[in-house]
mmCIF file of C-alpha atoms in Angstrom:
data_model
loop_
_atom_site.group_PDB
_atom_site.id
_atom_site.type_symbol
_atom_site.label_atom_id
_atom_site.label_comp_id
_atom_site.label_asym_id
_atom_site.label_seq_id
_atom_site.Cartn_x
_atom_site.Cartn_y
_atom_site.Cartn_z
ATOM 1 C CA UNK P 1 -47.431 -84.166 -51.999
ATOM 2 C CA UNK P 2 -44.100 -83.128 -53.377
ATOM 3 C CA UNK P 3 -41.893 -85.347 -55.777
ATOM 4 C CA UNK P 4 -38.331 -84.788 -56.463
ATOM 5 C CA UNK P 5 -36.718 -85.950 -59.649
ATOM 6 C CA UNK P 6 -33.293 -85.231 -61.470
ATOM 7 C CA UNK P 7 -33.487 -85.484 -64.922
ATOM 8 C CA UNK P 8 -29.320 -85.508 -65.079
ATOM 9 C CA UNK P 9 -28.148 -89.090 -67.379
ATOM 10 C CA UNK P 10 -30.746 -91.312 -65.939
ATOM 11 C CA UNK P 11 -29.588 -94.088 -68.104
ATOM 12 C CA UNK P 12 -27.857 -96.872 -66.145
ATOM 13 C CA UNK P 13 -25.785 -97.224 -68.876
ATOM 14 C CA UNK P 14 -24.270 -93.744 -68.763
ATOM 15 C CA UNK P 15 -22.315 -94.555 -66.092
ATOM 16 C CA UNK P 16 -20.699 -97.218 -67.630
ATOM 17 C CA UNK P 17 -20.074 -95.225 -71.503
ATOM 18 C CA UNK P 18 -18.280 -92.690 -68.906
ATOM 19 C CA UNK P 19 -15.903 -95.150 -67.481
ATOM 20 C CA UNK P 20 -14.542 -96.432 -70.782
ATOM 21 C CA UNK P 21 -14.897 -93.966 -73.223
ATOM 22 C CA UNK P 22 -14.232 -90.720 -71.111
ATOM 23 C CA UNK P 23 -13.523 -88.539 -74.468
ATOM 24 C CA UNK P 24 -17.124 -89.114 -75.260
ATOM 25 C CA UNK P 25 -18.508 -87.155 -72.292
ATOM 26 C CA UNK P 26 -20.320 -83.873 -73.185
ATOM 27 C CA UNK P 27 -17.570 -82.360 -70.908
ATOM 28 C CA UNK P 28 -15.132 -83.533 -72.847
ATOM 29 C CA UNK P 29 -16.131 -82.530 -75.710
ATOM 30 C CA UNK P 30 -16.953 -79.345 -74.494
ATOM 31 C CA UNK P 31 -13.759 -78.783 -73.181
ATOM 32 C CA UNK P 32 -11.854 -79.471 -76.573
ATOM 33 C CA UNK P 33 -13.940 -77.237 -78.246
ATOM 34 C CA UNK P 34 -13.100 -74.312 -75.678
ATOM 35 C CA UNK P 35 -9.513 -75.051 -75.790
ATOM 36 C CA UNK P 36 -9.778 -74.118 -80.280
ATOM 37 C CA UNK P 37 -9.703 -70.633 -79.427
ATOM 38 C CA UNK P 38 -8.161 -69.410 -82.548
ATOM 39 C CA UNK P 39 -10.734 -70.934 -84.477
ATOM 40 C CA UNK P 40 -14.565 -69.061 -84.962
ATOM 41 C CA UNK P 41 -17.251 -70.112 -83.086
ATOM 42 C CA UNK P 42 -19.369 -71.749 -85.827
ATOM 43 C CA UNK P 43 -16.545 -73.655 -87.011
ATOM 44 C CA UNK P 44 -15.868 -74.826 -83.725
ATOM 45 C CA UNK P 45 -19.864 -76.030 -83.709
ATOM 46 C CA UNK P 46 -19.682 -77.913 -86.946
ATOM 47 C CA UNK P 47 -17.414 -80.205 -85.975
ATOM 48 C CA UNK P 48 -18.931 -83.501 -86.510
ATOM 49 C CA UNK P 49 -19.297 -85.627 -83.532
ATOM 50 C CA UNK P 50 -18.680 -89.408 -83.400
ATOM 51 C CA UNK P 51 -21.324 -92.146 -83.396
ATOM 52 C CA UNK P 52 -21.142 -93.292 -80.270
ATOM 53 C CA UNK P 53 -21.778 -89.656 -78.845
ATOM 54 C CA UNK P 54 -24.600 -89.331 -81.434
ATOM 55 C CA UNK P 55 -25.926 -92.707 -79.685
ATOM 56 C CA UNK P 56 -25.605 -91.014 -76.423
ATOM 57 C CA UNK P 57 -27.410 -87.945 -76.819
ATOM 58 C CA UNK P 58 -30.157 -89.570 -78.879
ATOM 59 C CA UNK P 59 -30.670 -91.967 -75.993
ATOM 60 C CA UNK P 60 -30.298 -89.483 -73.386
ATOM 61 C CA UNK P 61 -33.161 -87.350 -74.939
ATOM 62 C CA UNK P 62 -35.061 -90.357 -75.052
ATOM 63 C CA UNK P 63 -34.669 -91.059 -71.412
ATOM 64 C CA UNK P 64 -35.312 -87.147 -70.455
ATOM 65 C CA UNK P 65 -38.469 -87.363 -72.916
ATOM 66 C CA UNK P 66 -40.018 -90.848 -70.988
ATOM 67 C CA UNK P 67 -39.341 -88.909 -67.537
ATOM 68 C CA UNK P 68 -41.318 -86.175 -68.151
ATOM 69 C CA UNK P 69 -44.078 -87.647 -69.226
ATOM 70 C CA UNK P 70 -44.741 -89.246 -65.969
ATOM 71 C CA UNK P 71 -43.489 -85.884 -64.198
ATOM 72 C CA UNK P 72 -46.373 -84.414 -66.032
ATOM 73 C CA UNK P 73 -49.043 -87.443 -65.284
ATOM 74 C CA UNK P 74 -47.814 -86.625 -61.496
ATOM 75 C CA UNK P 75 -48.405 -82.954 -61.855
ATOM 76 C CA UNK P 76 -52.131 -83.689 -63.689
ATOM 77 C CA UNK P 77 -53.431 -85.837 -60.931
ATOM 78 C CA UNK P 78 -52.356 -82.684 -58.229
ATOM 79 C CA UNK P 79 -48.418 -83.496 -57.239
ATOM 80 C CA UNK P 80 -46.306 -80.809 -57.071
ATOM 81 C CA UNK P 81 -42.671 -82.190 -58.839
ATOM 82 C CA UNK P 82 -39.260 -80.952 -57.734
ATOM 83 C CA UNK P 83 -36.907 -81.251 -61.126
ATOM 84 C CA UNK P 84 -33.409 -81.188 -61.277
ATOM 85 C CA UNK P 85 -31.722 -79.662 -64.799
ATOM 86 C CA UNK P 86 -34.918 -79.080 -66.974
ATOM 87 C CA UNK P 87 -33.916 -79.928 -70.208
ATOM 88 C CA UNK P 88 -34.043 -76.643 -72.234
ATOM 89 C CA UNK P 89 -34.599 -75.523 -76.333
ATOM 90 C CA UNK P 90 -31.570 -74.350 -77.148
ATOM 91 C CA UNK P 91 -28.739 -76.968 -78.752
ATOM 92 C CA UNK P 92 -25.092 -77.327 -77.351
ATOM 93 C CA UNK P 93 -26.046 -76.151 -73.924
ATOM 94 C CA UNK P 94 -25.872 -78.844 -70.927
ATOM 95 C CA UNK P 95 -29.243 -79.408 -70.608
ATOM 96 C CA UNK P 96 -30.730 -79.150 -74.413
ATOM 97 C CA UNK P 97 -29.645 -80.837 -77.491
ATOM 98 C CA UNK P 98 -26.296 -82.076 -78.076
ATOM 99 C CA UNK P 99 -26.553 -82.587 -81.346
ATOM 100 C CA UNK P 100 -26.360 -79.934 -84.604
ATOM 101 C CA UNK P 101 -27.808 -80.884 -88.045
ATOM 102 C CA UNK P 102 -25.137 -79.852 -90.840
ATOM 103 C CA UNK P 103 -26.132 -81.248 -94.590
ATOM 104 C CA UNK P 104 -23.023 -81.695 -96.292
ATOM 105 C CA UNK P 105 -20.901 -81.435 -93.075
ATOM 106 C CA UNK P 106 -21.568 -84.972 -91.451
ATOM 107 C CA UNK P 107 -23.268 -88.084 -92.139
ATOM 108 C CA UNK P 108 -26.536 -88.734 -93.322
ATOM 109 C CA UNK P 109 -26.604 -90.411 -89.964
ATOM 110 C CA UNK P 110 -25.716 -88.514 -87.999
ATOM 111 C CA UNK P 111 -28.254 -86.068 -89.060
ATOM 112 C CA UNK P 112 -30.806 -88.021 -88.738
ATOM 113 C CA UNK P 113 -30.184 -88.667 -85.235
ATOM 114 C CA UNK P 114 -29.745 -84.844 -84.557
ATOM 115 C CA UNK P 115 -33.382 -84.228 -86.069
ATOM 116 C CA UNK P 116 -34.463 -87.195 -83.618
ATOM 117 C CA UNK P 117 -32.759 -85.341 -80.947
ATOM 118 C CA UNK P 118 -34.303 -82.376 -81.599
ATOM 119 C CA UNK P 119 -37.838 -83.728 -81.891
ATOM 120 C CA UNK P 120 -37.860 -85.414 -78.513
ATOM 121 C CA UNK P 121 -36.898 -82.071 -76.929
ATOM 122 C CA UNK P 122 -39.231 -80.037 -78.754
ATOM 123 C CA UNK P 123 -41.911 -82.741 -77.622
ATOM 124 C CA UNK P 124 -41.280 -81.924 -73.744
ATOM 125 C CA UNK P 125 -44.182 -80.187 -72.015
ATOM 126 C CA UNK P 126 -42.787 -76.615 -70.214
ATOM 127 C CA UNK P 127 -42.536 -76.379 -67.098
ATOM 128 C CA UNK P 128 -45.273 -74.182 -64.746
ATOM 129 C CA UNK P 129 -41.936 -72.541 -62.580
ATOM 130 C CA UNK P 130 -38.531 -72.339 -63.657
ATOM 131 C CA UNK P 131 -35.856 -71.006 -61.517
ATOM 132 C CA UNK P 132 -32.448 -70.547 -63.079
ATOM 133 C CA UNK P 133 -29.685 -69.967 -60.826
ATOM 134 C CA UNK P 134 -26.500 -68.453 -61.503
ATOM 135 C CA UNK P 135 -23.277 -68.264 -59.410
ATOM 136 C CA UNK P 136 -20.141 -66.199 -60.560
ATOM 137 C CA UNK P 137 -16.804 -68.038 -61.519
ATOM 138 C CA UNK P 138 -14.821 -67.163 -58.338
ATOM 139 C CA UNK P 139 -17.492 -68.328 -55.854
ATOM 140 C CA UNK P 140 -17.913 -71.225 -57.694
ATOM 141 C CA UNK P 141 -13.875 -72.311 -57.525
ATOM 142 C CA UNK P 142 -14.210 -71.454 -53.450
ATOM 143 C CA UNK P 143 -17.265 -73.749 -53.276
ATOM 144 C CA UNK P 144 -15.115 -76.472 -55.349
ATOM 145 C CA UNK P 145 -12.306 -76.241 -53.307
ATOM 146 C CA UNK P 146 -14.599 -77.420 -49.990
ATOM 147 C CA UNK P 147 -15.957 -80.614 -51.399
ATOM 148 C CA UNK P 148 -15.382 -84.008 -50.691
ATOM 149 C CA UNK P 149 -14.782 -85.730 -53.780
ATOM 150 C CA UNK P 150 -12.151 -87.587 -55.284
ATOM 151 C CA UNK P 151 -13.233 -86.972 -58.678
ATOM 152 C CA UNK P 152 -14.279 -82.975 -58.102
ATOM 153 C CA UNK P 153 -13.986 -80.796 -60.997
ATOM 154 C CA UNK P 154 -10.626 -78.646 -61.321
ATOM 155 C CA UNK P 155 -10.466 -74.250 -61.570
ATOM 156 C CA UNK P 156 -9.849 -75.185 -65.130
ATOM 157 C CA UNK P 157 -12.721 -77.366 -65.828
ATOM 158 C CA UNK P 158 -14.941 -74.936 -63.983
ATOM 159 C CA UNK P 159 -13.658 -71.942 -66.278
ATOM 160 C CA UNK P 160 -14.876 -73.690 -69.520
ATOM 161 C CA UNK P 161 -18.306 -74.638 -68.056
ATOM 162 C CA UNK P 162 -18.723 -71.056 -67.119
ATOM 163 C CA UNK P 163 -17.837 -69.812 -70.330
ATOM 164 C CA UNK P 164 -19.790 -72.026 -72.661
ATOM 165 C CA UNK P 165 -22.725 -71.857 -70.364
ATOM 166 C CA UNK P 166 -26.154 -70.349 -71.889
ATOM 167 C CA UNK P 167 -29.502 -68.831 -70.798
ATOM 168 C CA UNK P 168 -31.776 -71.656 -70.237
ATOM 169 C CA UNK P 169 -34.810 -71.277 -72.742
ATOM 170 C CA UNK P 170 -37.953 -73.728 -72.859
ATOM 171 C CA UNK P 171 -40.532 -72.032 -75.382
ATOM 172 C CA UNK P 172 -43.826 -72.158 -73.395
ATOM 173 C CA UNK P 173 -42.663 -71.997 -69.773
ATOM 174 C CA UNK P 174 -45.037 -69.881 -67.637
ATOM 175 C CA UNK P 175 -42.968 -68.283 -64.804
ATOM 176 C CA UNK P 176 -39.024 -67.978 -64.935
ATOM 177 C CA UNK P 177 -37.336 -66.646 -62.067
ATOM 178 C CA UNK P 178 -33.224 -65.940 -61.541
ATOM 179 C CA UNK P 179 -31.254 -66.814 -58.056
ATOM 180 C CA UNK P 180 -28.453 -65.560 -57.395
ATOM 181 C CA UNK P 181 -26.461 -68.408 -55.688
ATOM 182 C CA UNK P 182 -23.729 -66.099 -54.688
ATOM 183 C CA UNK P 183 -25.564 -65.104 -51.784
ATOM 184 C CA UNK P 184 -25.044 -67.999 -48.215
ATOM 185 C CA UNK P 185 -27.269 -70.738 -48.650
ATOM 186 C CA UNK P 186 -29.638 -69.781 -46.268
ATOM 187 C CA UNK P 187 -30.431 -66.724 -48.284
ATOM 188 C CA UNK P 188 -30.924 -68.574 -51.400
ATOM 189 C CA UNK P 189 -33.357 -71.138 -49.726
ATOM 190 C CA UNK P 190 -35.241 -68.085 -48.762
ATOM 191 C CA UNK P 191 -34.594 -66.589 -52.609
ATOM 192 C CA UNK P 192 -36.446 -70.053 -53.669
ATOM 193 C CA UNK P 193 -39.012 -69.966 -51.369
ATOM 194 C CA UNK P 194 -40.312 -66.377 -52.455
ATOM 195 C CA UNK P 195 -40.175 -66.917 -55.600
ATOM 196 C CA UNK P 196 -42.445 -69.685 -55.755
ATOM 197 C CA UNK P 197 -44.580 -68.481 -53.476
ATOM 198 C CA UNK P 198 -44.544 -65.177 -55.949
ATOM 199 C CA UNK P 199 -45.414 -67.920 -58.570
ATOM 200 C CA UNK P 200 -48.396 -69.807 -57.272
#
């Protein structure tokens, strides 16, 4: 049996912390940290976040951490599980910790939730496969520019998502493989599909 599961803000909540506090979003604050150009990059990472994003993250690792568990039950008893957006090692990537610890730099509290954070991540199980796919910044504006949303990300917003993106990491993982999305999708079904097979 196979079992698909996204493990993207499973928290009915988020939803709702999106629609009125839209500054908040990891996006967001992404975004505002690419735009500080002229400042360095560690600066730029120090910058203490607010409380309510603190309470975000902490709660979205919490989520991410309760889902796996029973992904991993599932896999035990023979299921093969389909994840969406693994959550990784590494902090300020989209899928990892959002949170930095910085003693003298923020609160105590904030801290304290950032060690929390980073527990609950560090408690995931690996995954047996990973595949990471990538996609280059033009193909990814065409591919934009074809969807049927209201809300659809703009070239600009795309730009800073490419550039902050990192290498997805998850210390124990068995098998990683890359895709290159560039290709039609047809191809990159195919791409999958041996490279699981390569896996097993």
């Amino acid at each position: 049996e196979i079992y698909t599961l996204s493990l993207h803000d499973a928290l009915p909540i988020l939803p709702l912390a999106r629609l009125l506090f839209p500054g908040e979003r990891h996006q967001a604050r992404q975004a505002a940290e690419a735009s500080k150009q002229t400042k360095p990059r560690d600066e730029q990472s120090k910058r203490s976040p607010s409380v309510l994003y603190a309470l975000r993250a902490i709660s979205l690792a919490w989520d991410r951490s309760q889902l796996l568990r029973k992904v991993h039950r599932r896999s035990a008893m023979g299921e093969i599980v389909i994840c969406d957006r693994y959550p990784a090692d590494a902090a300020g990537g989209t899928d990892g910790p959002r949170l930095h610890v910085h003693e003298g730099k923020q609160s105590w509290f904030i801290n304290f939730l950032a060690r929390s954070e980073h527990r609950l991540y560090a408690q995931n199980a690996p995954p047996d496969i990973a595949l990471q796919l990538h996609v280059s910044i033009e193909v990814a504006k065409q591919r934009n520019q074809l969807r049927r949303k209201s809300d659809k990300h703009t070239d600009k917003d795309l730009e800073i998502r490419h550039q902050t993106v990192r290498s997805w990491k998850k210390t124990g993982t068995k098998v990683m493989r890359d895709i290159d999305t560039d290709l039609s999708l047809e191809q990159t079904v195919l791409s999958v599909k041996e490279a699981i097979w390569e896996s097993l």
